[in-house]
């Protein structure tokens, strides 16, 4: 199995799995190598991470797919189908992850970049951050789950309007709609996203994984089924080392030590 140390676009430090999804090359378009390595890393580390941090290394978080490569392909449909397949392997791995996903969204998040923002649990943007579906501008349709995630974030009617109009969404509007979590200064986005990822990595990891599991099951459960799932989950949490530490710390009026609790038997 591939070691994290062998991957150039992925690092694991202080419990934070950092995945580079774009670079300055090719106009900060989606980086296939980063996606493949990210999926490999998520499979390799499993539950041994505390958080996942998505970053772009260039002027933008991600400006979308490499349109010049699309144009140069002998069979564009075949080429784009393979791009989508690789992208969706990563999307599925990211969606299945039990750890919180943080995105540091600076500059543009367009096309596939906006799809990744919509997949994040927490997305930190800058005052100059802009998002755009971008697919209609080249006559394409969404990938990366945007047609599934966006309606669940902003509502079906607003998602329809954003996608059909290929709307450019500024940072303030993205926060209001719930696509971005909050804004910081443009030069603080990466630092703040990394700080948050580290804080989450040191938090109550089994609580986070339980919350994400419940949110995932709520996609298809009835209310009655979800209530049963919540009851089972909270009972399991109460007997877990992290749950016991959280309750004991509350009673003792002290700050909980979740990091030590993670290693308790």
mmCIF file of N, CA, C and O in Angstrom, residues 165-220:
data_model
loop_
_atom_site.group_PDB
_atom_site.id
_atom_site.type_symbol
_atom_site.label_atom_id
_atom_site.label_comp_id
_atom_site.label_asym_id
_atom_site.label_seq_id
_atom_site.Cartn_x
_atom_site.Cartn_y
_atom_site.Cartn_z
ATOM 1 N N UNK A 165 -27.738 30.272 -14.768
ATOM 2 C CA UNK A 165 -27.202 31.608 -15.067
ATOM 3 C C UNK A 165 -25.683 31.666 -14.975
ATOM 4 O O UNK A 165 -25.100 32.707 -15.261
ATOM 5 N N UNK A 166 -25.085 30.558 -14.552
ATOM 6 C CA UNK A 166 -23.632 30.537 -14.353
ATOM 7 C C UNK A 166 -23.196 31.731 -13.497
ATOM 8 O O UNK A 166 -22.295 32.493 -13.870
ATOM 9 N N UNK A 167 -23.856 31.878 -12.375
ATOM 10 C CA UNK A 167 -23.688 33.061 -11.531
ATOM 11 C C UNK A 167 -22.301 33.143 -10.906
ATOM 12 O O UNK A 167 -21.737 32.135 -10.475
ATOM 13 N N UNK A 168 -21.771 34.342 -10.848
ATOM 14 C CA UNK A 168 -20.562 34.625 -10.088
ATOM 15 C C UNK A 168 -21.003 35.034 -8.684
ATOM 16 O O UNK A 168 -21.782 35.974 -8.521
ATOM 17 N N UNK A 169 -20.516 34.336 -7.691
ATOM 18 C CA UNK A 169 -20.939 34.551 -6.309
ATOM 19 C C UNK A 169 -19.763 35.089 -5.508
ATOM 20 O O UNK A 169 -18.728 34.414 -5.375
ATOM 21 N N UNK A 170 -19.903 36.304 -4.988
ATOM 22 C CA UNK A 170 -18.860 36.893 -4.167
ATOM 23 C C UNK A 170 -18.810 36.267 -2.786
ATOM 24 O O UNK A 170 -19.714 35.516 -2.384
ATOM 25 N N UNK A 171 -17.773 36.579 -2.049
ATOM 26 C CA UNK A 171 -17.571 35.981 -0.735
ATOM 27 C C UNK A 171 -18.717 36.214 0.232
ATOM 28 O O UNK A 171 -19.199 35.281 0.885
ATOM 29 N N UNK A 172 -19.173 37.466 0.341
ATOM 30 C CA UNK A 172 -20.261 37.782 1.275
ATOM 31 C C UNK A 172 -21.524 37.007 0.938
ATOM 32 O O UNK A 172 -22.200 36.471 1.821
ATOM 33 N N UNK A 173 -21.855 36.945 -0.346
ATOM 34 C CA UNK A 173 -23.054 36.225 -0.775
ATOM 35 C C UNK A 173 -22.889 34.719 -0.529
ATOM 36 O O UNK A 173 -23.837 34.035 -0.145
ATOM 37 N N UNK A 174 -21.683 34.201 -0.757
ATOM 38 C CA UNK A 174 -21.430 32.777 -0.538
ATOM 39 C C UNK A 174 -21.604 32.406 0.932
ATOM 40 O O UNK A 174 -22.110 31.324 1.252
ATOM 41 N N UNK A 175 -21.210 33.300 1.831
ATOM 42 C CA UNK A 175 -21.430 33.057 3.262
ATOM 43 C C UNK A 175 -22.924 33.103 3.570
ATOM 44 O O UNK A 175 -23.451 32.260 4.302
ATOM 45 N N UNK A 176 -23.615 34.073 3.011
ATOM 46 C CA UNK A 176 -25.053 34.187 3.263
ATOM 47 C C UNK A 176 -25.799 32.944 2.778
ATOM 48 O O UNK A 176 -26.738 32.472 3.424
ATOM 49 N N UNK A 177 -25.363 32.398 1.660
ATOM 50 C CA UNK A 177 -26.007 31.212 1.103
ATOM 51 C C UNK A 177 -25.598 29.927 1.819
ATOM 52 O O UNK A 177 -26.252 28.899 1.663
ATOM 53 N N UNK A 178 -24.497 29.981 2.577
ATOM 54 C CA UNK A 178 -24.026 28.797 3.284
ATOM 55 C C UNK A 178 -23.010 27.978 2.509
ATOM 56 O O UNK A 178 -22.635 26.883 2.941
ATOM 57 N N UNK A 179 -22.537 28.488 1.371
ATOM 58 C CA UNK A 179 -21.516 27.767 0.603
ATOM 59 C C UNK A 179 -20.155 27.932 1.274
ATOM 60 O O UNK A 179 -19.388 26.966 1.401
ATOM 61 N N UNK A 180 -19.837 29.140 1.690
ATOM 62 C CA UNK A 180 -18.669 29.398 2.522
ATOM 63 C C UNK A 180 -19.117 29.540 3.972
ATOM 64 O O UNK A 180 -20.231 30.013 4.234
ATOM 65 N N UNK A 181 -18.248 29.155 4.887
ATOM 66 C CA UNK A 181 -18.580 29.233 6.308
ATOM 67 C C UNK A 181 -18.393 30.644 6.846
ATOM 68 O O UNK A 181 -19.259 31.184 7.536
ATOM 69 N N UNK A 182 -17.245 31.230 6.533
ATOM 70 C CA UNK A 182 -16.970 32.607 6.956
ATOM 71 C C UNK A 182 -15.811 33.147 6.150
ATOM 72 O O UNK A 182 -15.120 32.403 5.448
ATOM 73 N N UNK A 183 -15.604 34.477 6.266
ATOM 74 C CA UNK A 183 -14.542 35.145 5.528
ATOM 75 C C UNK A 183 -13.479 35.681 6.473
ATOM 76 O O UNK A 183 -13.774 36.089 7.599
ATOM 77 N N UNK A 184 -12.241 35.671 5.980
ATOM 78 C CA UNK A 184 -11.131 36.344 6.648
ATOM 79 C C UNK A 184 -10.424 37.164 5.581
ATOM 80 O O UNK A 184 -10.833 37.180 4.418
ATOM 81 N N UNK A 185 -9.381 37.872 5.951
ATOM 82 C CA UNK A 185 -8.616 38.610 4.951
ATOM 83 C C UNK A 185 -8.046 37.663 3.909
ATOM 84 O O UNK A 185 -7.721 36.507 4.213
ATOM 85 N N UNK A 186 -7.923 38.135 2.679
ATOM 86 C CA UNK A 186 -7.423 37.265 1.604
ATOM 87 C C UNK A 186 -6.072 36.638 1.938
ATOM 88 O O UNK A 186 -5.806 35.489 1.570
ATOM 89 N N UNK A 187 -5.224 37.398 2.621
ATOM 90 C CA UNK A 187 -3.897 36.876 2.955
ATOM 91 C C UNK A 187 -3.914 35.992 4.196
ATOM 92 O O UNK A 187 -2.869 35.475 4.609
ATOM 93 N N UNK A 188 -5.089 35.796 4.794
ATOM 94 C CA UNK A 188 -5.191 34.979 6.007
ATOM 95 C C UNK A 188 -5.908 33.652 5.767
ATOM 96 O O UNK A 188 -6.014 32.830 6.683
ATOM 97 N N UNK A 189 -6.400 33.444 4.547
ATOM 98 C CA UNK A 189 -7.236 32.261 4.281
ATOM 99 C C UNK A 189 -6.498 30.969 4.583
ATOM 100 O O UNK A 189 -7.001 30.095 5.310
ATOM 101 N N UNK A 190 -5.307 30.803 4.025
ATOM 102 C CA UNK A 190 -4.578 29.547 4.194
ATOM 103 C C UNK A 190 -4.193 29.311 5.651
ATOM 104 O O UNK A 190 -4.328 28.196 6.169
ATOM 105 N N UNK A 191 -3.742 30.365 6.309
ATOM 106 C CA UNK A 191 -3.346 30.243 7.719
ATOM 107 C C UNK A 191 -4.544 29.880 8.595
ATOM 108 O O UNK A 191 -4.451 29.020 9.477
ATOM 109 N N UNK A 192 -5.676 30.527 8.353
ATOM 110 C CA UNK A 192 -6.857 30.270 9.170
ATOM 111 C C UNK A 192 -7.423 28.878 8.909
ATOM 112 O O UNK A 192 -7.846 28.183 9.840
ATOM 113 N N UNK A 193 -7.430 28.463 7.651
ATOM 114 C CA UNK A 193 -7.916 27.119 7.332
ATOM 115 C C UNK A 193 -7.029 26.064 7.980
ATOM 116 O O UNK A 193 -7.527 25.061 8.526
ATOM 117 N N UNK A 194 -5.714 26.275 7.945
ATOM 118 C CA UNK A 194 -4.782 25.327 8.578
ATOM 119 C C UNK A 194 -4.964 25.316 10.096
ATOM 120 O O UNK A 194 -4.923 24.255 10.734
ATOM 121 N N UNK A 195 -5.167 26.501 10.683
ATOM 122 C CA UNK A 195 -5.383 26.574 12.135
ATOM 123 C C UNK A 195 -6.634 25.809 12.527
ATOM 124 O O UNK A 195 -6.640 25.040 13.497
ATOM 125 N N UNK A 196 -7.700 26.002 11.764
ATOM 126 C CA UNK A 196 -8.950 25.310 12.051
ATOM 127 C C UNK A 196 -8.800 23.804 11.892
ATOM 128 O O UNK A 196 -9.302 23.024 12.700
ATOM 129 N N UNK A 197 -8.095 23.383 10.838
ATOM 130 C CA UNK A 197 -7.877 21.949 10.617
ATOM 131 C C UNK A 197 -7.115 21.333 11.786
ATOM 132 O O UNK A 197 -7.436 20.223 12.232
ATOM 133 N N UNK A 198 -6.122 22.041 12.313
ATOM 134 C CA UNK A 198 -5.370 21.529 13.464
ATOM 135 C C UNK A 198 -6.264 21.452 14.701
ATOM 136 O O UNK A 198 -6.197 20.484 15.471
ATOM 137 N N UNK A 199 -7.092 22.475 14.907
ATOM 138 C CA UNK A 199 -7.994 22.476 16.065
ATOM 139 C C UNK A 199 -8.970 21.307 15.993
ATOM 140 O O UNK A 199 -9.232 20.624 16.991
ATOM 141 N N UNK A 200 -9.508 21.051 14.810
ATOM 142 C CA UNK A 200 -10.428 19.925 14.642
ATOM 143 C C UNK A 200 -9.703 18.602 14.852
ATOM 144 O O UNK A 200 -10.265 17.660 15.421
ATOM 145 N N UNK A 201 -8.456 18.524 14.394
ATOM 146 C CA UNK A 201 -7.683 17.290 14.557
ATOM 147 C C UNK A 201 -7.458 16.963 16.024
ATOM 148 O O UNK A 201 -7.291 15.796 16.393
ATOM 149 N N UNK A 202 -7.437 17.990 16.866
ATOM 150 C CA UNK A 202 -7.239 17.789 18.303
ATOM 151 C C UNK A 202 -8.554 17.726 19.074
ATOM 152 O O UNK A 202 -8.554 17.662 20.302
ATOM 153 N N UNK A 203 -9.667 17.746 18.360
ATOM 154 C CA UNK A 203 -10.978 17.737 19.000
ATOM 155 C C UNK A 203 -11.522 16.339 19.220
ATOM 156 O O UNK A 203 -10.810 15.338 19.069
ATOM 157 N N UNK A 204 -12.806 16.249 19.571
ATOM 158 C CA UNK A 204 -13.455 14.956 19.857
ATOM 159 C C UNK A 204 -13.740 14.176 18.568
ATOM 160 O O UNK A 204 -14.839 14.235 18.016
ATOM 161 N N UNK A 205 -12.746 13.446 18.096
ATOM 162 C CA UNK A 205 -12.818 12.827 16.768
ATOM 163 C C UNK A 205 -13.994 11.864 16.616
ATOM 164 O O UNK A 205 -14.634 11.827 15.550
ATOM 165 N N UNK A 206 -14.286 11.074 17.638
ATOM 166 C CA UNK A 206 -15.412 10.136 17.502
ATOM 167 C C UNK A 206 -16.748 10.866 17.484
ATOM 168 O O UNK A 206 -17.711 10.387 16.877
ATOM 169 N N UNK A 207 -16.816 12.017 18.131
ATOM 170 C CA UNK A 207 -18.019 12.841 18.049
ATOM 171 C C UNK A 207 -18.191 13.365 16.619
ATOM 172 O O UNK A 207 -19.279 13.309 16.046
ATOM 173 N N UNK A 208 -17.097 13.851 16.039
ATOM 174 C CA UNK A 208 -17.153 14.352 14.668
ATOM 175 C C UNK A 208 -17.561 13.249 13.688
ATOM 176 O O UNK A 208 -18.401 13.458 12.810
ATOM 177 N N UNK A 209 -16.941 12.069 13.834
ATOM 178 C CA UNK A 209 -17.258 10.981 12.907
ATOM 179 C C UNK A 209 -18.704 10.538 13.069
ATOM 180 O O UNK A 209 -19.380 10.207 12.089
ATOM 181 N N UNK A 210 -19.204 10.554 14.318
ATOM 182 C CA UNK A 210 -20.601 10.202 14.554
ATOM 183 C C UNK A 210 -21.552 11.217 13.952
ATOM 184 O O UNK A 210 -22.582 10.851 13.382
ATOM 185 N N UNK A 211 -21.218 12.487 14.072
ATOM 186 C CA UNK A 211 -22.032 13.549 13.470
ATOM 187 C C UNK A 211 -22.081 13.376 11.956
ATOM 188 O O UNK A 211 -23.150 13.456 11.329
ATOM 189 N N UNK A 212 -20.915 13.127 11.341
ATOM 190 C CA UNK A 212 -20.882 12.970 9.888
ATOM 191 C C UNK A 212 -21.661 11.731 9.441
ATOM 192 O O UNK A 212 -22.329 11.748 8.402
ATOM 193 N N UNK A 213 -21.584 10.668 10.224
ATOM 194 C CA UNK A 213 -22.344 9.462 9.887
ATOM 195 C C UNK A 213 -23.847 9.729 9.947
ATOM 196 O O UNK A 213 -24.611 9.268 9.088
ATOM 197 N N UNK A 214 -24.272 10.483 10.965
ATOM 198 C CA UNK A 214 -25.696 10.815 11.084
ATOM 199 C C UNK A 214 -26.150 11.707 9.923
ATOM 200 O O UNK A 214 -27.241 11.510 9.369
ATOM 201 N N UNK A 215 -25.347 12.670 9.571
ATOM 202 C CA UNK A 215 -25.702 13.530 8.451
ATOM 203 C C UNK A 215 -25.785 12.726 7.153
ATOM 204 O O UNK A 215 -26.667 12.965 6.319
ATOM 205 N N UNK A 216 -24.889 11.754 7.018
ATOM 206 C CA UNK A 216 -24.901 10.916 5.816
ATOM 207 C C UNK A 216 -26.167 10.058 5.771
ATOM 208 O O UNK A 216 -26.810 9.941 4.737
ATOM 209 N N UNK A 217 -26.534 9.478 6.905
ATOM 210 C CA UNK A 217 -27.721 8.616 6.923
ATOM 211 C C UNK A 217 -29.007 9.419 6.755
ATOM 212 O O UNK A 217 -30.013 8.906 6.267
ATOM 213 N N UNK A 218 -28.974 10.703 7.127
ATOM 214 C CA UNK A 218 -30.178 11.533 7.009
ATOM 215 C C UNK A 218 -30.566 11.787 5.555
ATOM 216 O O UNK A 218 -31.678 12.223 5.272
ATOM 217 N N UNK A 219 -29.647 11.505 4.622
ATOM 218 C CA UNK A 219 -29.954 11.706 3.200
ATOM 219 C C UNK A 219 -31.091 10.803 2.741
ATOM 220 O O UNK A 219 -31.855 11.165 1.838
ATOM 221 N N UNK A 220 -31.200 9.628 3.363
ATOM 222 C CA UNK A 220 -32.204 8.653 2.916
ATOM 223 C C UNK A 220 -33.151 8.194 4.020
ATOM 224 O O UNK A 220 -34.185 7.597 3.730
#
